[in-house]
PDB file of C-alpha atoms and ligand atoms in Angstrom:
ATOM      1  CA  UNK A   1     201.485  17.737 -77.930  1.00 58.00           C
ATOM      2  CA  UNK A   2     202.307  16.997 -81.860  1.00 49.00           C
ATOM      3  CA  UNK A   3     204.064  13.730 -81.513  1.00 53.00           C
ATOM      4  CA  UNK A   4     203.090  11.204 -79.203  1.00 71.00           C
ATOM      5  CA  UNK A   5     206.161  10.101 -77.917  1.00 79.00           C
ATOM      6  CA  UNK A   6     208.500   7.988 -76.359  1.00 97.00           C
ATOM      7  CA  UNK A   7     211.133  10.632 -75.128  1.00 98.00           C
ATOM      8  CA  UNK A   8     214.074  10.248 -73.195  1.00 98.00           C
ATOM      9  CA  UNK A   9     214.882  13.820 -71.915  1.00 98.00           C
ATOM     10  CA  UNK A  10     218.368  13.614 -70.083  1.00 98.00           C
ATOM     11  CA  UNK A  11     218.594  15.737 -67.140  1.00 98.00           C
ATOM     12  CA  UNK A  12     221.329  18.635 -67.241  1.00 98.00           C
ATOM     13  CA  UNK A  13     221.517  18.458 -62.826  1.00 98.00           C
ATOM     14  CA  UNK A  14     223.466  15.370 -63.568  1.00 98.00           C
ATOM     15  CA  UNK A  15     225.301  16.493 -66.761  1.00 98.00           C
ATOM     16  CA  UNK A  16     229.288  18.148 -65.892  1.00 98.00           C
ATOM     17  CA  UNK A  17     228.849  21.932 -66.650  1.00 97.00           C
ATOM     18  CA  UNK A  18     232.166  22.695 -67.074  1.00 97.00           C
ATOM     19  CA  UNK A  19     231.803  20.212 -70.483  1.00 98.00           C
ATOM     20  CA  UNK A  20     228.294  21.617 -71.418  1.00 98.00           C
ATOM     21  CA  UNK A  21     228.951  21.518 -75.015  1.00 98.00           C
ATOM     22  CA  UNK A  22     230.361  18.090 -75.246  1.00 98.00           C
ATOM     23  CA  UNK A  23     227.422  16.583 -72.955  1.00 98.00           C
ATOM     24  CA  UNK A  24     224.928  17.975 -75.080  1.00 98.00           C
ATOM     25  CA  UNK A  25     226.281  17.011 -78.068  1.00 98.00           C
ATOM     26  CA  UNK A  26     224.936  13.443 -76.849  1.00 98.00           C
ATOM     27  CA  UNK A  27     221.623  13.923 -77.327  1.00 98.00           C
ATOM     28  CA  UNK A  28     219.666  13.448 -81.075  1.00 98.00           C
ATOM     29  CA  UNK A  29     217.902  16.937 -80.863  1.00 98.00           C
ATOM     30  CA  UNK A  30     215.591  14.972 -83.613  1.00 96.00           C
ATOM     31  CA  UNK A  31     214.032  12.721 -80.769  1.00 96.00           C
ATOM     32  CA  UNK A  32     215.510  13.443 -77.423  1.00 98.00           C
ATOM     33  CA  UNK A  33     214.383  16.163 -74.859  1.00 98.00           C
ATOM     34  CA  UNK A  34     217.117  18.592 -72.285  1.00 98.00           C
ATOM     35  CA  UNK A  35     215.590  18.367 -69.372  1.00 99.00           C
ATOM     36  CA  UNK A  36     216.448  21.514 -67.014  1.00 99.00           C
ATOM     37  CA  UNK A  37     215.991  21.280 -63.628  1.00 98.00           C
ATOM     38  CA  UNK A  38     215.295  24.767 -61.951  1.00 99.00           C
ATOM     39  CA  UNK A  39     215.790  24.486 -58.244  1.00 98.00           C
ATOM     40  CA  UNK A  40     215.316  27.220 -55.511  1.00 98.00           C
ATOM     41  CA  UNK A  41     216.011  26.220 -52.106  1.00 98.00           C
ATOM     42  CA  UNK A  42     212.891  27.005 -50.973  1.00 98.00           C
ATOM     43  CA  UNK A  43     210.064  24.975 -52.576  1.00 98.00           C
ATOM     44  CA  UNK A  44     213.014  22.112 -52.620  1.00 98.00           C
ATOM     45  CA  UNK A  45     215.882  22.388 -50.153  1.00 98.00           C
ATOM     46  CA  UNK A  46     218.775  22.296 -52.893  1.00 98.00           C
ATOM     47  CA  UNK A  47     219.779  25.471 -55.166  1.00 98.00           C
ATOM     48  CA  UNK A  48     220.102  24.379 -59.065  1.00 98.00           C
ATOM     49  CA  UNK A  49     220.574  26.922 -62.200  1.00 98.00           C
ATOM     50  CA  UNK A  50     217.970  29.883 -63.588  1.00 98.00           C
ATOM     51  CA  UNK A  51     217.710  31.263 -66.843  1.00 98.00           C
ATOM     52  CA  UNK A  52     221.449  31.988 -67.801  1.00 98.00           C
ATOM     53  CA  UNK A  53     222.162  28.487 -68.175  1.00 98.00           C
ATOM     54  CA  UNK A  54     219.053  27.722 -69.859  1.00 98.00           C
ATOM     55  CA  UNK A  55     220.296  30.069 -72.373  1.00 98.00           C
ATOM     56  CA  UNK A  56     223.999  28.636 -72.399  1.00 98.00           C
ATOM     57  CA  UNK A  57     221.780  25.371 -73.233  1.00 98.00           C
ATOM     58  CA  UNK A  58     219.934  26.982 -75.753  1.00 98.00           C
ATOM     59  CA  UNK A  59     222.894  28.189 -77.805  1.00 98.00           C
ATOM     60  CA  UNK A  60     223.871  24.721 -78.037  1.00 98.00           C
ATOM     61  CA  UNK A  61     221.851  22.317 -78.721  1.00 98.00           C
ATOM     62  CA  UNK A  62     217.894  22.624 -81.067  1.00 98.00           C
ATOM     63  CA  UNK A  63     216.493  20.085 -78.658  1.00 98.00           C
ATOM     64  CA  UNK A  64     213.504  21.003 -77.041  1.00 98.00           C
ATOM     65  CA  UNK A  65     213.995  22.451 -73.534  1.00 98.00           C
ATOM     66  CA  UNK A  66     212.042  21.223 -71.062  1.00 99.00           C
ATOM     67  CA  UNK A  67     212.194  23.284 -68.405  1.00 99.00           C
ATOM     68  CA  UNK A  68     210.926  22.279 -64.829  1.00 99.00           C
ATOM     69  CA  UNK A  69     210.951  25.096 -62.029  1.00 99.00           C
ATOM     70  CA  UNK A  70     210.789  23.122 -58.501  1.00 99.00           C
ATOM     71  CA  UNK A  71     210.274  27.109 -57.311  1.00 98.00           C
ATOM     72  CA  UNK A  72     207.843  28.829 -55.269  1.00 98.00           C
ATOM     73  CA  UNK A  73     205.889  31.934 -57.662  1.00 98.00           C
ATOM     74  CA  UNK A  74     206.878  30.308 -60.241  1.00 98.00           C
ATOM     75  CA  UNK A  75     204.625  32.702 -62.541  1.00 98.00           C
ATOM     76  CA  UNK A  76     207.108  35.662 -61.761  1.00 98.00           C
ATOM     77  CA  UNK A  77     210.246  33.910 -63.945  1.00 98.00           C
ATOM     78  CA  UNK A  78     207.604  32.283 -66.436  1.00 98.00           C
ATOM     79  CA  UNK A  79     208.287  34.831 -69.322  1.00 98.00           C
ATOM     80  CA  UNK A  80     212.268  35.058 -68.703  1.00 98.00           C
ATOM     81  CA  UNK A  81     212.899  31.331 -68.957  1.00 99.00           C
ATOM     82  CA  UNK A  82     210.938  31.341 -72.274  1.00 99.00           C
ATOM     83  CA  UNK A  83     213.052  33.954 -73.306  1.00 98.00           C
ATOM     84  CA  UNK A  84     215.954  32.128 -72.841  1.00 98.00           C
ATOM     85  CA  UNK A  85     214.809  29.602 -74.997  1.00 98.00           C
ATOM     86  CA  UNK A  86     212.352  27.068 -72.669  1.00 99.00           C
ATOM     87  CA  UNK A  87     210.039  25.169 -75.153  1.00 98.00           C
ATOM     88  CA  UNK A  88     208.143  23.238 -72.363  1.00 99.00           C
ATOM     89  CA  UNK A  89     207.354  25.099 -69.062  1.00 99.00           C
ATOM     90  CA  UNK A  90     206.619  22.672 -66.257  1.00 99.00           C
ATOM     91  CA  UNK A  91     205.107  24.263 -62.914  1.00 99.00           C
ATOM     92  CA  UNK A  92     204.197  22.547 -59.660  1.00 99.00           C
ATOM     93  CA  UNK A  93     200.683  22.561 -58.532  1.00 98.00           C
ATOM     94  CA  UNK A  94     202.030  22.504 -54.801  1.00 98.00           C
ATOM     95  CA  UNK A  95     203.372  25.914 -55.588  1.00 98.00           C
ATOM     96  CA  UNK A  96     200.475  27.238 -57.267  1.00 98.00           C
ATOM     97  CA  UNK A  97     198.027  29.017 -55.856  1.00 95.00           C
ATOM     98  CA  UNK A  98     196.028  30.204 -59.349  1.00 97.00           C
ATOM     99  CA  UNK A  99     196.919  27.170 -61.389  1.00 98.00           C
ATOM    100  CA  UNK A 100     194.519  27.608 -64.065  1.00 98.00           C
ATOM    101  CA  UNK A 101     196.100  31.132 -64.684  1.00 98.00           C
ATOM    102  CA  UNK A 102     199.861  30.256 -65.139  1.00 98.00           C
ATOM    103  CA  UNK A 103     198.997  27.413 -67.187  1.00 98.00           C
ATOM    104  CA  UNK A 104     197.703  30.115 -69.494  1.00 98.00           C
ATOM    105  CA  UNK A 105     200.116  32.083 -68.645  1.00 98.00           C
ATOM    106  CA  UNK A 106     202.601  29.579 -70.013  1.00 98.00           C
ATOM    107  CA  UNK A 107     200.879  29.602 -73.482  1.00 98.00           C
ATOM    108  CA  UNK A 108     200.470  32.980 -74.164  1.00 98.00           C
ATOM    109  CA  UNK A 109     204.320  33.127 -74.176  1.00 98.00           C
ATOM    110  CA  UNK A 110     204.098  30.304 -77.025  1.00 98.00           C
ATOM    111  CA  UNK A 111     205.561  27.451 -74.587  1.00 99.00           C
ATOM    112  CA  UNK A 112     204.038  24.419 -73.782  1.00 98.00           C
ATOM    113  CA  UNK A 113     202.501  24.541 -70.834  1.00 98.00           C
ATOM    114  CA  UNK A 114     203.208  21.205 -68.068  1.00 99.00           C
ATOM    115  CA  UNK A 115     202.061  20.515 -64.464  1.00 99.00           C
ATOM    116  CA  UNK A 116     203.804  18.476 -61.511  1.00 99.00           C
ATOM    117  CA  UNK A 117     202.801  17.017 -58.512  1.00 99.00           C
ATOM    118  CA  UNK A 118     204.997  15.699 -56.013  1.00 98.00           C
ATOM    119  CA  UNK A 119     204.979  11.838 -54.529  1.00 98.00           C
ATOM    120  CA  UNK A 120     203.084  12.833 -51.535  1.00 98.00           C
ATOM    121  CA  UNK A 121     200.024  14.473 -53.883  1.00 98.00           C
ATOM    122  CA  UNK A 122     197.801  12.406 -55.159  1.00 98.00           C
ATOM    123  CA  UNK A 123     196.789  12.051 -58.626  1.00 98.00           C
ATOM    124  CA  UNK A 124     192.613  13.235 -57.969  1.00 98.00           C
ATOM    125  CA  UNK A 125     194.164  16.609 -56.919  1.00 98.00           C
ATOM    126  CA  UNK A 126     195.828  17.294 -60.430  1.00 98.00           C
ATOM    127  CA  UNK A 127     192.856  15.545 -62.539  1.00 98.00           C
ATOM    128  CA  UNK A 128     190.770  19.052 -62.895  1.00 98.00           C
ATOM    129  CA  UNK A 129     194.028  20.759 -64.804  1.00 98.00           C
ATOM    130  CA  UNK A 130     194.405  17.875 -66.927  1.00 98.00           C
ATOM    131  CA  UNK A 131     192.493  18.833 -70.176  1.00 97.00           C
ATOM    132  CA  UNK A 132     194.611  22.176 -70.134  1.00 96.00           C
ATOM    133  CA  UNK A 133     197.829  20.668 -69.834  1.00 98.00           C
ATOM    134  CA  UNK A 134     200.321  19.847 -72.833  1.00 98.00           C
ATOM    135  CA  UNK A 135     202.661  17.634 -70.333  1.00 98.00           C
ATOM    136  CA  UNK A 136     201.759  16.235 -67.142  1.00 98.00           C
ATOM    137  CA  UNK A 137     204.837  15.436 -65.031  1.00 99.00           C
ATOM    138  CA  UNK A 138     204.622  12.613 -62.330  1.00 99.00           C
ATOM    139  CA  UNK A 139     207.413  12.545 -59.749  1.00 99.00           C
ATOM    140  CA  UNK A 140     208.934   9.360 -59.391  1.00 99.00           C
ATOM    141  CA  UNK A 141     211.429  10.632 -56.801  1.00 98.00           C
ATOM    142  CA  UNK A 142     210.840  13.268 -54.416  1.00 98.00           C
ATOM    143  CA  UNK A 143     211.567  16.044 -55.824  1.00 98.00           C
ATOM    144  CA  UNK A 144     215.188  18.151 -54.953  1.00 98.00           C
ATOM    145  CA  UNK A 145     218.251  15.825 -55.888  1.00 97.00           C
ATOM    146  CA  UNK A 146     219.168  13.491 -58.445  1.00 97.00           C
ATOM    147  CA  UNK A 147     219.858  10.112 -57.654  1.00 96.00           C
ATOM    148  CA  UNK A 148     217.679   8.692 -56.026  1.00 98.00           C
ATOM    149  CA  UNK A 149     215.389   5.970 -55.915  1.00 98.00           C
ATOM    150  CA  UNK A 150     212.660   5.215 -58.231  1.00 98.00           C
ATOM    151  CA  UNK A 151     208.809   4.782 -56.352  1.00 98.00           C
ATOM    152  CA  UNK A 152     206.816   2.279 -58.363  1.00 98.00           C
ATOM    153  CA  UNK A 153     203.769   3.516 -56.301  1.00 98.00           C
ATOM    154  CA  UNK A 154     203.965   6.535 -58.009  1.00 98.00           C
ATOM    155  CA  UNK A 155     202.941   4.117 -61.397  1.00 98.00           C
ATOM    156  CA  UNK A 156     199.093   4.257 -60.502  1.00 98.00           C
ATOM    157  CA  UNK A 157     199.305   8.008 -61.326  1.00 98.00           C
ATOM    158  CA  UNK A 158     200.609   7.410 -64.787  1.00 98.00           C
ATOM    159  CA  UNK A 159     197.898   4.882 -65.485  1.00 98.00           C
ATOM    160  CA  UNK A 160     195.094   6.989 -63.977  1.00 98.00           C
ATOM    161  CA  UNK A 161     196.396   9.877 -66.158  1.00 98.00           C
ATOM    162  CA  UNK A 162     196.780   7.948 -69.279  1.00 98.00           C
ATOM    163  CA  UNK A 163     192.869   5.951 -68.897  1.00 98.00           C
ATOM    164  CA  UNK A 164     191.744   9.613 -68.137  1.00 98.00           C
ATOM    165  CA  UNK A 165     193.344  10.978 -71.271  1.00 98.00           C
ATOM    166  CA  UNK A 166     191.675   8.286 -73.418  1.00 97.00           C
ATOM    167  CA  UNK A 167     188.346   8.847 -71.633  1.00 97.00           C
ATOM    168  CA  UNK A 168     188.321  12.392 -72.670  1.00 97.00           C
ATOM    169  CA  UNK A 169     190.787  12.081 -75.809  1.00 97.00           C
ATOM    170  CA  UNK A 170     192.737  14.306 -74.209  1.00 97.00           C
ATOM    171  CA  UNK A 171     196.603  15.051 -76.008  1.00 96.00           C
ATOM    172  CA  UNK A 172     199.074  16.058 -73.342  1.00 98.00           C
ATOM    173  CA  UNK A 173     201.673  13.397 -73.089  1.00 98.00           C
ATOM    174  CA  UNK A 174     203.033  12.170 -69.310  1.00 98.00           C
ATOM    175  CA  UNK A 175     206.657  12.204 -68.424  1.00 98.00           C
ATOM    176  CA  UNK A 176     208.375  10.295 -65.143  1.00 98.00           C
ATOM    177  CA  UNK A 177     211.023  11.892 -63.682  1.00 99.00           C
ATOM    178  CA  UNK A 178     213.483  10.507 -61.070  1.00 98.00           C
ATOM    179  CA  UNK A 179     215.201   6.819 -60.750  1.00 98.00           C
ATOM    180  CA  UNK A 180     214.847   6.188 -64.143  1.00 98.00           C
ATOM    181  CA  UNK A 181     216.772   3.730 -65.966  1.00 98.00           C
ATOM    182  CA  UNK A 182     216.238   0.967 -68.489  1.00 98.00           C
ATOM    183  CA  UNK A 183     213.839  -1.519 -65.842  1.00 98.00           C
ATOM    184  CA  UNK A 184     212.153   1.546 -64.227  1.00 98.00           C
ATOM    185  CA  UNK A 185     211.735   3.299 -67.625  1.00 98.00           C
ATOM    186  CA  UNK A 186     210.485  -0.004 -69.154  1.00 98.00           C
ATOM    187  CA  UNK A 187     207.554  -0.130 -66.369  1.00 98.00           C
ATOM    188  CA  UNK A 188     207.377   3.625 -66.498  1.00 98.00           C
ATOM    189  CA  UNK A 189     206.485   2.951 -70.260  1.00 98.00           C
ATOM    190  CA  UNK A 190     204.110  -0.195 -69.681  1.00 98.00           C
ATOM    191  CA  UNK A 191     201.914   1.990 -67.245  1.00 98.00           C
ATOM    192  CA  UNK A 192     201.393   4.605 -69.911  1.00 98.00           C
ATOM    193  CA  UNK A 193     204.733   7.063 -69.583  1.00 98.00           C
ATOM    194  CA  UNK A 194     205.177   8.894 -72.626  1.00 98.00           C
ATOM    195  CA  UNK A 195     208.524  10.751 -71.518  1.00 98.00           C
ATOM    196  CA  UNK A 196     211.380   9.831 -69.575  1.00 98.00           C
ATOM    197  CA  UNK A 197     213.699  11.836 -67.681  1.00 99.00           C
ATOM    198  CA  UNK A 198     216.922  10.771 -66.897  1.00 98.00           C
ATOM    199  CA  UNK A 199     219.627  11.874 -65.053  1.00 98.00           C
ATOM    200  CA  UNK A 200     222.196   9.607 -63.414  1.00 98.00           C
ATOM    201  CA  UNK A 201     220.902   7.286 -65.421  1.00 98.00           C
ATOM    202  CA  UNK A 202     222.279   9.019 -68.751  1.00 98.00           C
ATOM    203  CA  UNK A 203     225.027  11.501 -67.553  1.00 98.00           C
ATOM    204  CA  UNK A 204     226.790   9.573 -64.810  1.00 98.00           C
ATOM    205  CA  UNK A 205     226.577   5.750 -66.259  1.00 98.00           C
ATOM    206  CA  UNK A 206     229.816   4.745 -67.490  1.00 98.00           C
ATOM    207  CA  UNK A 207     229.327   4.817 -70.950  1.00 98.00           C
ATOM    208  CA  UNK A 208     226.948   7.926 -71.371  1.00 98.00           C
ATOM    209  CA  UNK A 209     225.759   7.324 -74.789  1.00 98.00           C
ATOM    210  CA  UNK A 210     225.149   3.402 -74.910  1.00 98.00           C
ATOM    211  CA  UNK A 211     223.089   4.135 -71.374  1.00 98.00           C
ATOM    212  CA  UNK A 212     220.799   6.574 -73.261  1.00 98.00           C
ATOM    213  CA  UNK A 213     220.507   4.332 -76.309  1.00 98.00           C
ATOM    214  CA  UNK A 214     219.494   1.480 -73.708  1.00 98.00           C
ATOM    215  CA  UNK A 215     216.988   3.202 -72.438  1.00 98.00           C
ATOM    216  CA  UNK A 216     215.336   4.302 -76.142  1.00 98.00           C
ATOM    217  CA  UNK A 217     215.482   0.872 -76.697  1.00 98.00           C
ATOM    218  CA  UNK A 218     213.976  -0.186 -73.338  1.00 98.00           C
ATOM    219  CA  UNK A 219     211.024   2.312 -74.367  1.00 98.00           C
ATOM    220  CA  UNK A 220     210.580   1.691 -78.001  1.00 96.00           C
ATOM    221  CA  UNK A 221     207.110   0.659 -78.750  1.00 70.00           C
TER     222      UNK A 221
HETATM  223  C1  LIG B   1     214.784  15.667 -59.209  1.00 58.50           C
HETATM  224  C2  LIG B   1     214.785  16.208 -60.611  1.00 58.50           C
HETATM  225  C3  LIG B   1     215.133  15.216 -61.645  1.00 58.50           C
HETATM  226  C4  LIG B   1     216.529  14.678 -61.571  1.00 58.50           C
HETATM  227  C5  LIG B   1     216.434  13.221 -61.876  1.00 58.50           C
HETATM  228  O1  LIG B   1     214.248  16.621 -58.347  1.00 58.50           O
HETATM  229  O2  LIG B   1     213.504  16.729 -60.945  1.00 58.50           O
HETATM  230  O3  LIG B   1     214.882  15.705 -62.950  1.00 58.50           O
HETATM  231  O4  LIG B   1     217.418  15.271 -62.496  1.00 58.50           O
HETATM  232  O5  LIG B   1     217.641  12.655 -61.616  1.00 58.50           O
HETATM  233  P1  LIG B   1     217.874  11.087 -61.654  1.00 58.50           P
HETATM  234  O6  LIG B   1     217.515  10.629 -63.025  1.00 58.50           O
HETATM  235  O7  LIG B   1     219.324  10.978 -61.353  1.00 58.50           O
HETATM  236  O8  LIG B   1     216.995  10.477 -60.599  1.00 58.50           O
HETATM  237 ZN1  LIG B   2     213.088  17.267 -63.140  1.00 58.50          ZN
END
């Protein structure tokens, strides 16, 4: 992608809905991401938001929305989620069966086009997508609920993604997602992390705004 980060993308699943407007207006649409989590109780067992709130999102804030469907077929809502205003589209290759194809699929609708894979998939199984990939998104939590734990194992991936990118100049950029906050984003960022989701993290800490300054800082290279 254009700029090589760092990112922090805070995660609307951990944002209060009923104050959308006044938790968005926390981010610096100049540098930070909106994260949207896109849950479907059936590739994950929990049951988030679709495209109507991406949309709600859209209308207030110019931050890039980076969209992440945790949903089986995901190619079927690709072109309504970019309507409603999704700048990055992030797809799971679990729930893919013709990978190559909605990666394209992504671009043609003028998104960017990202890949996830889960904790339990290892990084040799994504490695072939790679080179068409604008974002490659490395779960650092398994995937479904915020809140929980950060797996350092899941750090090898990052580093095998970012020595592979060099290897092959390659320009998508790698984002963590899950557990992160200012230690776990620091090592997130010192094994090659480019972008770094955060939900609890940002959203629930006590004071909102000096938790996602912390963790710019903790980043900052
Ligand atoms: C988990 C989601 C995450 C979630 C992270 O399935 O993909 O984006 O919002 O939440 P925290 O930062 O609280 O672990
Ligand atoms: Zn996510």
């Amino acid at each position: 992608m254009s700029a090589r980060p760092p990112i922090v993308a805070p995660s609307l699943l951990a944002a209060d809905l009923s104050r959308l407007a006044e938790e968005l207006a926390l981010l610096d649409p100049a540098r930070d991401w909106l994260h949207c989590d896109v849950m479907d109780h059936h590739f994950v067992p929990n049951l988030t938001f679709g495209p109507i709130v991406v949309s709600a999102a859209r209308k207030l804030t110019t931050a890039t929305l980076d969209v992440h469907l945790m949903m089986e077929r995901p190619w079927l809502m690709v072109e309504e989620f970019r309507r409603a205003g999704a700048d990055v589209i992030t797809v799971h290759l679990e729930a893919c069966r013709e990978t190559r194809e909605v990666l394209r699929q992504i671009r043609a609708t003028g998104a960017k086009a990202g890949l996830a894979i889960k904790p339990g998939t290892p990084f040799a199984a994504a490695a072939p997508y790679l080179p068409d990939l604008d974002l490659f998104l490395v779960m650092t939590v398994e995937p479904g609920f915020g809140g929980q734990a950060f797996m350092p194992d899941m750090l090898d991936k990052v580093t095998a993604a970012r020595d592979l990118r060099e290897r092959q100049r390659l320009g998508f950029v790698i984002e963590v997602d899950g557990g992160i906050v200012e230690d776990t984003a620091r090592a997130a960022r010192a094994a090659g992390a480019d972008v770094f989701v955060a939900g609890n993290g940002v959203f629930r800490a006590p004071d909102p705004r000096a938790a996602l300054a912390g963790i710019r800082a903790a980043v900052a290279s």
